[in-house]
Tab-separated table of C-alpha atoms and ligand atoms in Angstrom:
chain	number	residue	atom	x	y	z
A	538	UNK	CA	8.079	3.120	-40.517
A	539	UNK	CA	5.692	2.747	-43.494
A	540	UNK	CA	4.189	6.069	-44.354
A	541	UNK	CA	0.557	5.098	-44.032
A	542	UNK	CA	0.960	4.514	-40.275
A	543	UNK	CA	2.049	8.042	-39.539
A	544	UNK	CA	-1.402	9.626	-39.087
A	545	UNK	CA	-2.421	6.791	-36.778
A	546	UNK	CA	0.709	7.250	-34.653
A	547	UNK	CA	0.144	10.993	-34.530
A	548	UNK	CA	-3.404	10.436	-33.349
A	549	UNK	CA	-2.244	8.099	-30.622
A	550	UNK	CA	0.435	10.571	-29.519
A	551	UNK	CA	-2.080	13.405	-29.399
A	552	UNK	CA	-4.372	11.220	-27.385
A	553	UNK	CA	-1.564	10.368	-24.928
A	554	UNK	CA	-0.707	14.040	-24.526
A	555	UNK	CA	-4.292	14.905	-23.695
A	556	UNK	CA	-4.596	12.002	-21.282
A	557	UNK	CA	-1.434	12.881	-19.412
A	558	UNK	CA	-2.383	16.554	-19.157
A	559	UNK	CA	-5.648	15.427	-17.634
A	560	UNK	CA	-3.878	12.926	-15.381
A	561	UNK	CA	-1.685	15.766	-14.112
A	562	UNK	CA	-4.669	17.238	-12.272
A	563	UNK	CA	-6.159	13.970	-11.230
A	564	UNK	CA	-3.121	12.161	-9.916
A	565	UNK	CA	-1.227	12.196	-6.659
A	566	UNK	CA	2.225	10.695	-6.325
A	567	UNK	CA	2.609	9.421	-2.813
A	568	UNK	CA	5.980	8.352	-1.418
A	569	UNK	CA	5.129	6.374	1.645
A	570	UNK	CA	7.199	4.574	4.235
A	571	UNK	CA	4.083	3.068	5.757
A	572	UNK	CA	2.375	-0.044	4.472
A	573	UNK	CA	-0.429	-1.538	6.487
A	574	UNK	CA	-3.448	-3.589	5.570
A	575	UNK	CA	-6.007	-0.831	6.082
A	576	UNK	CA	-4.044	1.532	3.821
A	577	UNK	CA	-5.793	0.069	0.764
A	578	UNK	CA	-9.161	1.274	2.018
A	579	UNK	CA	-7.606	4.567	3.101
A	580	UNK	CA	-6.363	5.363	-0.415
A	581	UNK	CA	-9.367	3.911	-2.280
A	582	UNK	CA	-11.699	6.209	-0.334
A	583	UNK	CA	-9.677	9.270	-1.286
A	584	UNK	CA	-9.903	8.348	-4.967
A	585	UNK	CA	-13.634	7.695	-4.637
A	586	UNK	CA	-14.232	11.070	-2.971
A	587	UNK	CA	-12.020	13.234	-5.151
A	588	UNK	CA	-11.480	11.365	-8.416
A	589	UNK	CA	-7.731	11.739	-7.792
A	590	UNK	CA	-5.790	8.565	-8.484
A	591	UNK	CA	-2.932	7.725	-6.135
A	592	UNK	CA	0.348	6.383	-7.473
A	593	UNK	CA	2.075	4.898	-4.502
A	594	UNK	CA	5.765	4.313	-4.089
A	595	UNK	CA	6.411	2.372	-0.914
A	596	UNK	CA	9.887	1.822	0.441
A	597	UNK	CA	11.992	2.368	3.525
A	598	UNK	CA	12.159	5.995	4.701
A	599	UNK	CA	15.859	6.417	3.998
A	600	UNK	CA	15.470	5.008	0.525
A	601	UNK	CA	12.562	7.341	-0.214
A	602	UNK	CA	14.403	10.384	1.093
A	603	UNK	CA	17.432	9.461	-0.975
A	604	UNK	CA	15.222	9.059	-4.020
A	605	UNK	CA	13.489	12.410	-3.566
A	606	UNK	CA	16.851	14.083	-3.072
A	607	UNK	CA	18.309	12.489	-6.216
A	608	UNK	CA	15.264	13.267	-8.336
A	609	UNK	CA	15.679	16.908	-7.373
A	610	UNK	CA	13.498	19.456	-9.153
A	611	UNK	CA	12.125	16.720	-11.415
A	612	UNK	CA	10.827	14.547	-8.598
A	613	UNK	CA	7.285	13.350	-9.244
A	614	UNK	CA	6.727	13.043	-5.477
A	615	UNK	CA	3.852	15.125	-4.121
A	616	UNK	CA	3.534	13.854	-0.564
A	617	UNK	CA	6.007	12.112	1.727
A	618	UNK	CA	4.564	10.009	4.576
A	619	UNK	CA	6.670	8.413	7.267
A	620	UNK	CA	6.815	7.528	10.949
A	621	UNK	CA	8.654	9.269	13.756
A	622	UNK	CA	9.403	12.970	14.151
A	623	UNK	CA	13.111	12.255	13.732
A	624	UNK	CA	12.569	11.068	10.177
A	625	UNK	CA	10.399	14.045	9.327
A	626	UNK	CA	13.181	16.143	10.808
A	627	UNK	CA	15.561	14.575	8.313
A	628	UNK	CA	13.298	15.588	5.429
A	629	UNK	CA	13.113	19.060	6.928
A	630	UNK	CA	16.871	19.233	7.187
A	631	UNK	CA	17.115	18.424	3.483
A	632	UNK	CA	14.683	21.264	2.911
A	633	UNK	CA	12.264	19.006	1.034
A	634	UNK	CA	8.918	20.259	2.338
A	635	UNK	CA	6.841	23.221	1.235
A	636	UNK	CA	4.865	25.011	3.957
A	637	UNK	CA	1.162	24.236	3.612
A	638	UNK	CA	-1.465	26.840	4.295
A	639	UNK	CA	-4.634	24.951	5.100
A	640	UNK	CA	-7.396	26.182	7.372
A	641	UNK	CA	-8.702	22.604	7.575
A	642	UNK	CA	-5.402	21.222	8.871
A	643	UNK	CA	-4.897	24.138	11.258
A	644	UNK	CA	-8.367	23.614	12.698
A	645	UNK	CA	-8.169	19.847	13.008
A	646	UNK	CA	-4.607	19.004	13.974
A	647	UNK	CA	-3.674	20.101	17.494
A	648	UNK	CA	-1.008	22.812	17.483
A	649	UNK	CA	1.600	20.649	19.236
A	650	UNK	CA	1.241	17.967	16.556
A	651	UNK	CA	2.190	20.078	13.577
A	652	UNK	CA	5.067	22.219	12.403
A	653	UNK	CA	5.217	24.798	9.644
A	654	UNK	CA	6.134	22.118	7.114
A	655	UNK	CA	4.600	18.841	8.220
A	656	UNK	CA	1.682	17.367	10.121
A	657	UNK	CA	1.116	14.412	12.408
A	658	UNK	CA	-1.795	12.131	11.519
A	659	UNK	CA	-1.509	9.535	14.267
A	660	UNK	CA	0.292	9.144	17.579
A	661	UNK	CA	2.113	6.369	19.410
A	662	UNK	CA	3.583	6.314	22.901
A	663	UNK	CA	6.947	5.031	24.120
A	664	UNK	CA	6.073	2.933	27.149
A	665	UNK	CA	7.827	0.961	29.865
A	666	UNK	CA	7.210	-2.781	29.706
A	667	UNK	CA	8.199	-4.980	32.635
A	668	UNK	CA	8.297	-8.622	33.635
A	669	UNK	CA	5.643	-9.098	36.308
A	670	UNK	CA	7.768	-11.502	38.347
A	671	UNK	CA	11.159	-9.817	38.021
A	672	UNK	CA	10.230	-6.172	38.530
A	673	UNK	CA	8.051	-4.227	40.938
A	674	UNK	CA	6.005	-1.709	38.904
A	675	UNK	CA	6.537	0.880	41.644
A	676	UNK	CA	10.217	0.913	40.621
A	677	UNK	CA	9.548	1.706	36.947
A	678	UNK	CA	7.044	4.555	36.932
A	679	UNK	CA	9.176	7.084	35.047
A	680	UNK	CA	11.737	7.021	32.235
A	681	UNK	CA	14.214	8.341	34.823
A	682	UNK	CA	13.644	5.219	36.973
A	683	UNK	CA	15.353	3.103	34.299
A	684	UNK	CA	18.604	4.848	35.211
A	685	UNK	CA	18.282	3.945	38.904
A	686	UNK	CA	21.105	1.572	40.016
A	687	UNK	CA	18.338	-0.557	41.567
A	688	UNK	CA	17.684	-1.880	38.033
A	689	UNK	CA	21.277	-2.838	37.295
A	690	UNK	CA	21.466	-5.606	34.682
A	691	UNK	CA	17.726	-5.445	34.002
A	692	UNK	CA	17.194	-2.898	31.228
A	693	UNK	CA	16.795	-3.886	27.567
A	694	UNK	CA	16.426	-1.403	24.758
A	695	UNK	CA	17.202	-1.120	21.068
A	696	UNK	CA	20.044	0.961	19.625
A	697	UNK	CA	20.596	4.531	20.796
A	698	UNK	CA	20.840	5.714	17.218
A	699	UNK	CA	17.370	4.420	16.385
A	700	UNK	CA	14.819	7.210	15.747
A	701	UNK	CA	12.471	5.989	18.519
A	702	UNK	CA	15.163	6.408	21.162
A	703	UNK	CA	16.482	9.622	19.664
A	704	UNK	CA	12.984	11.100	19.802
A	705	UNK	CA	12.543	9.953	23.400
A	706	UNK	CA	15.883	11.586	24.260
A	707	UNK	CA	14.796	14.715	22.389
A	708	UNK	CA	11.714	14.825	24.591
A	709	UNK	CA	13.817	14.318	27.753
A	710	UNK	CA	16.125	17.094	26.621
A	711	UNK	CA	13.195	19.433	26.151
A	712	UNK	CA	11.726	18.605	29.573
A	713	UNK	CA	14.878	18.162	31.673
A	714	UNK	CA	17.729	19.963	29.976
A	715	UNK	CA	21.078	18.641	28.849
A	716	UNK	CA	22.708	17.701	32.128
A	717	UNK	CA	19.851	15.574	33.433
A	718	UNK	CA	19.334	13.921	30.048
A	719	UNK	CA	23.030	13.000	29.921
A	720	UNK	CA	22.856	11.595	33.478
A	721	UNK	CA	19.801	9.572	32.509
A	722	UNK	CA	21.497	8.158	29.405
A	723	UNK	CA	24.595	7.162	31.421
A	724	UNK	CA	22.445	5.516	34.082
A	725	UNK	CA	20.446	3.597	31.464
A	726	UNK	CA	23.620	2.298	29.835
A	727	UNK	CA	24.979	1.228	33.239
A	728	UNK	CA	21.779	-0.805	33.762
A	729	UNK	CA	21.742	-2.636	30.417
A	730	UNK	CA	21.061	-6.366	30.640
A	731	UNK	CA	22.789	-6.803	27.284
A	732	UNK	CA	24.207	-4.706	24.468
A	733	UNK	CA	21.350	-3.063	22.515
A	734	UNK	CA	20.108	-5.288	19.708
A	735	UNK	CA	16.943	-6.069	17.773
A	736	UNK	CA	13.720	-4.110	17.432
A	737	UNK	CA	11.022	-3.288	19.985
A	738	UNK	CA	9.281	-6.636	19.515
A	739	UNK	CA	12.542	-8.389	20.383
A	740	UNK	CA	12.728	-6.386	23.626
A	741	UNK	CA	9.163	-7.397	24.530
A	742	UNK	CA	9.983	-11.058	23.957
A	743	UNK	CA	13.207	-10.791	25.954
A	744	UNK	CA	11.312	-9.242	28.883
A	745	UNK	CA	8.664	-11.982	28.668
A	746	UNK	CA	11.395	-14.639	28.646
A	747	UNK	CA	13.042	-13.060	31.699
A	748	UNK	CA	16.254	-12.181	29.876
A	749	UNK	CA	15.535	-8.586	30.856
A	750	UNK	CA	13.341	-7.166	33.601
A	751	UNK	CA	12.216	-4.035	31.815
A	752	UNK	CA	12.304	-2.433	28.360
A	753	UNK	CA	11.289	0.677	26.446
A	754	UNK	CA	8.934	-0.058	23.548
A	755	UNK	CA	6.433	1.682	21.301
A	756	UNK	CA	2.788	1.155	22.201
A	757	UNK	CA	1.720	-0.318	18.855
A	758	UNK	CA	4.151	-3.245	19.217
A	759	UNK	CA	2.516	-4.076	22.528
A	760	UNK	CA	-0.958	-3.751	20.984
A	761	UNK	CA	0.054	-5.920	18.025
A	762	UNK	CA	1.234	-8.728	20.305
A	763	UNK	CA	-1.825	-8.356	22.543
A	764	UNK	CA	-3.957	-8.990	19.434
A	765	UNK	CA	-1.849	-11.940	18.308
A	766	UNK	CA	-3.475	-15.342	17.939
A	767	UNK	CA	-0.155	-17.174	18.099
A	768	UNK	CA	0.010	-19.278	21.286
A	769	UNK	CA	3.654	-18.359	22.067
A	770	UNK	CA	2.945	-14.636	21.700
A	771	UNK	CA	-0.209	-14.889	23.797
A	772	UNK	CA	1.804	-16.612	26.494
A	773	UNK	CA	4.572	-14.018	26.277
A	774	UNK	CA	2.077	-11.201	26.864
A	775	UNK	CA	0.807	-12.876	30.022
A	776	UNK	CA	4.247	-12.488	31.589
A	777	UNK	CA	4.477	-8.717	31.029
A	778	UNK	CA	2.643	-5.488	31.802
A	779	UNK	CA	3.074	-1.875	30.799
A	780	UNK	CA	3.486	1.387	32.663
A	781	UNK	CA	2.545	4.741	31.134
A	782	UNK	CA	5.667	6.643	32.127
A	783	UNK	CA	5.883	10.042	33.803
A	784	UNK	CA	2.184	10.356	34.605
A	785	UNK	CA	2.891	12.554	37.638
A	786	UNK	CA	5.336	14.814	35.852
A	787	UNK	CA	5.793	15.537	32.157
A	788	UNK	CA	3.442	12.915	30.682
A	789	UNK	CA	4.323	9.949	28.489
A	790	UNK	CA	6.511	10.609	25.466
A	791	UNK	CA	4.393	10.589	22.335
A	792	UNK	CA	5.691	10.322	18.808
A	793	UNK	CA	3.862	10.479	15.509
A	794	UNK	CA	3.269	9.262	11.990
A	795	UNK	CA	2.994	12.127	9.607
A	796	UNK	CA	3.842	13.777	6.366
A	797	UNK	CA	4.040	16.855	4.278
A	798	UNK	CA	3.864	18.277	0.768
A	799	UNK	CA	7.117	18.350	-1.163
A	800	UNK	CA	8.515	21.600	-2.433
A	801	UNK	CA	8.822	20.196	-5.954
A	802	UNK	CA	5.359	18.566	-5.956
A	803	UNK	CA	3.871	18.674	-9.467
A	804	UNK	CA	0.349	18.216	-8.061
A	805	UNK	CA	0.314	20.587	-5.084
A	806	UNK	CA	-3.433	21.053	-4.964
A	807	UNK	CA	-4.051	17.317	-4.931
A	808	UNK	CA	-1.345	16.960	-2.278
A	809	UNK	CA	-3.017	19.447	0.068
A	810	UNK	CA	-6.380	17.793	-0.575
A	811	UNK	CA	-4.827	14.490	0.399
A	812	UNK	CA	-3.443	15.827	3.694
A	813	UNK	CA	-6.833	17.365	4.447
A	814	UNK	CA	-8.439	14.028	3.665
A	815	UNK	CA	-6.076	12.316	6.141
A	816	UNK	CA	-7.511	14.617	8.806
A	817	UNK	CA	-11.108	13.536	8.031
A	818	UNK	CA	-12.838	11.329	10.598
A	819	UNK	CA	-12.983	8.264	8.385
A	820	UNK	CA	-9.378	8.503	7.199
A	821	UNK	CA	-8.206	9.087	10.767
A	822	UNK	CA	-9.730	5.776	11.795
A	823	UNK	CA	-8.032	3.885	8.948
A	824	UNK	CA	-4.747	5.664	9.433
A	825	UNK	CA	-4.589	4.993	13.174
A	826	UNK	CA	-5.979	1.460	13.022
A	827	UNK	CA	-3.511	0.435	10.344
A	828	UNK	CA	-0.771	0.352	12.970
A	829	UNK	CA	-2.622	0.247	16.314
A	830	UNK	CA	-2.095	3.969	16.857
A	831	UNK	CA	-4.297	6.844	18.040
A	832	UNK	CA	-5.941	9.447	15.782
A	833	UNK	CA	-4.749	13.047	16.194
A	834	UNK	CA	-8.090	14.716	15.471
A	835	UNK	CA	-10.131	15.326	18.625
A	836	UNK	CA	-13.314	13.312	18.954
A	837	UNK	CA	-12.373	10.604	16.429
A	838	UNK	CA	-12.958	7.218	18.009
A	839	UNK	CA	-11.319	3.973	17.000
A	840	UNK	CA	-12.315	0.644	18.417
A	841	UNK	CA	-9.081	-1.169	19.089
A	842	UNK	CA	-9.497	-3.780	21.836
A	843	UNK	CA	-5.775	-3.963	22.585
A	844	UNK	CA	-5.347	-0.199	22.971
A	845	UNK	CA	-8.472	-0.089	25.109
A	846	UNK	CA	-7.076	-2.859	27.301
A	847	UNK	CA	-3.903	-0.813	27.772
A	848	UNK	CA	-5.991	1.984	29.295
A	849	UNK	CA	-5.834	5.758	29.267
A	850	UNK	CA	-2.799	7.931	29.915
A	851	UNK	CA	-1.602	11.494	30.040
A	852	UNK	CA	0.611	12.413	27.087
A	853	UNK	CA	3.342	15.033	27.037
A	854	UNK	CA	2.386	18.316	25.421
A	855	UNK	CA	5.635	19.565	23.863
A	856	UNK	CA	5.610	20.433	20.171
A	857	UNK	CA	6.708	17.680	17.785
A	858	UNK	CA	8.970	20.285	16.224
A	859	UNK	CA	11.082	20.162	19.411
A	860	UNK	CA	11.554	16.417	18.939
A	861	UNK	CA	12.865	17.143	15.478
A	862	UNK	CA	15.106	20.021	16.567
A	863	UNK	CA	16.842	18.113	19.371
A	864	UNK	CA	17.903	15.048	17.369
A	865	UNK	CA	21.545	15.951	16.802
A	866	UNK	CA	22.104	17.047	20.404
A	867	UNK	CA	20.633	13.794	21.696
A	868	UNK	CA	22.760	11.648	19.411
A	869	UNK	CA	25.833	13.332	20.938
A	870	UNK	CA	24.585	12.665	24.463
A	871	UNK	CA	23.958	8.991	23.639
A	872	UNK	CA	27.349	8.627	21.956
A	873	UNK	CA	29.081	10.032	25.017
A	874	UNK	CA	27.077	7.732	27.298
A	875	UNK	CA	28.081	4.744	25.175
A	876	UNK	CA	24.496	3.875	24.145
A	877	UNK	CA	25.297	2.292	20.825
B	895	FE	FE1	8.048	0.772	14.466
């Protein structure tokens, strides 16, 4: 390098050093497994309010977890956001989260929707969806009803190793104990209309087409199809209806989207600020609306015509931590029942 350039290079380097030291305080590295349209507004508002810029890495949850694990102590990740308690449980198992001490979060997030290490920011329900011609709703009021031999050859559901079903089983285990949960799983498998395949949307379409009489699906998939403008999807939704399960007993199983601060977070303060922001009224609306879910903070109202059309329900009240804790036990129960 010609000598006369050296001072210029040094000046640039100095400048870069200063900028990055500044950026350290004003940046948040977010590893997120969620990506919805309203997320743009969600993140832009945080930056506007706090001056903290968000660097987002979006990928599948397993990929992100793998990445955080491999980056180890040098991981730039500050916050990990994902869906389903079972996936947060996986992060917990890897010991990735740092406990957060925030009076704001403790005050705003209901006790059953947080653990020591992570918080829920929206909820979704696992509902029963039935074909209005093929099935009498009186026969499918509870999750347990799906194991009744009356429904032989009528039940469709995705894989038993999928987080949504593991979390449902974890809830059953908490409410009913091991023996009854195992009986339920065996009964479900005996009633399958077909071997588990596809996602929740595929189950909804199969019920609408009459290939199955009844399925277990997450509420936001139903809401998404209810809001669809596509003629075939509109028609499909006319053939089906939902039941909020277990209204007279334990309440409908509710799962969450959520996140936590990583143990190795270089910007811990910004990370906690971000979680507190997610609990603000405005962010709650964006966060929930992004995926047709419900806010966790009491009193926050969203206006989602599809969710409103689905009506009100009573949710279970067990702690989301129990859903996380029971995952391994439930997988064993499903394996033994042959729910692949
Ligand atoms: Fe989903």
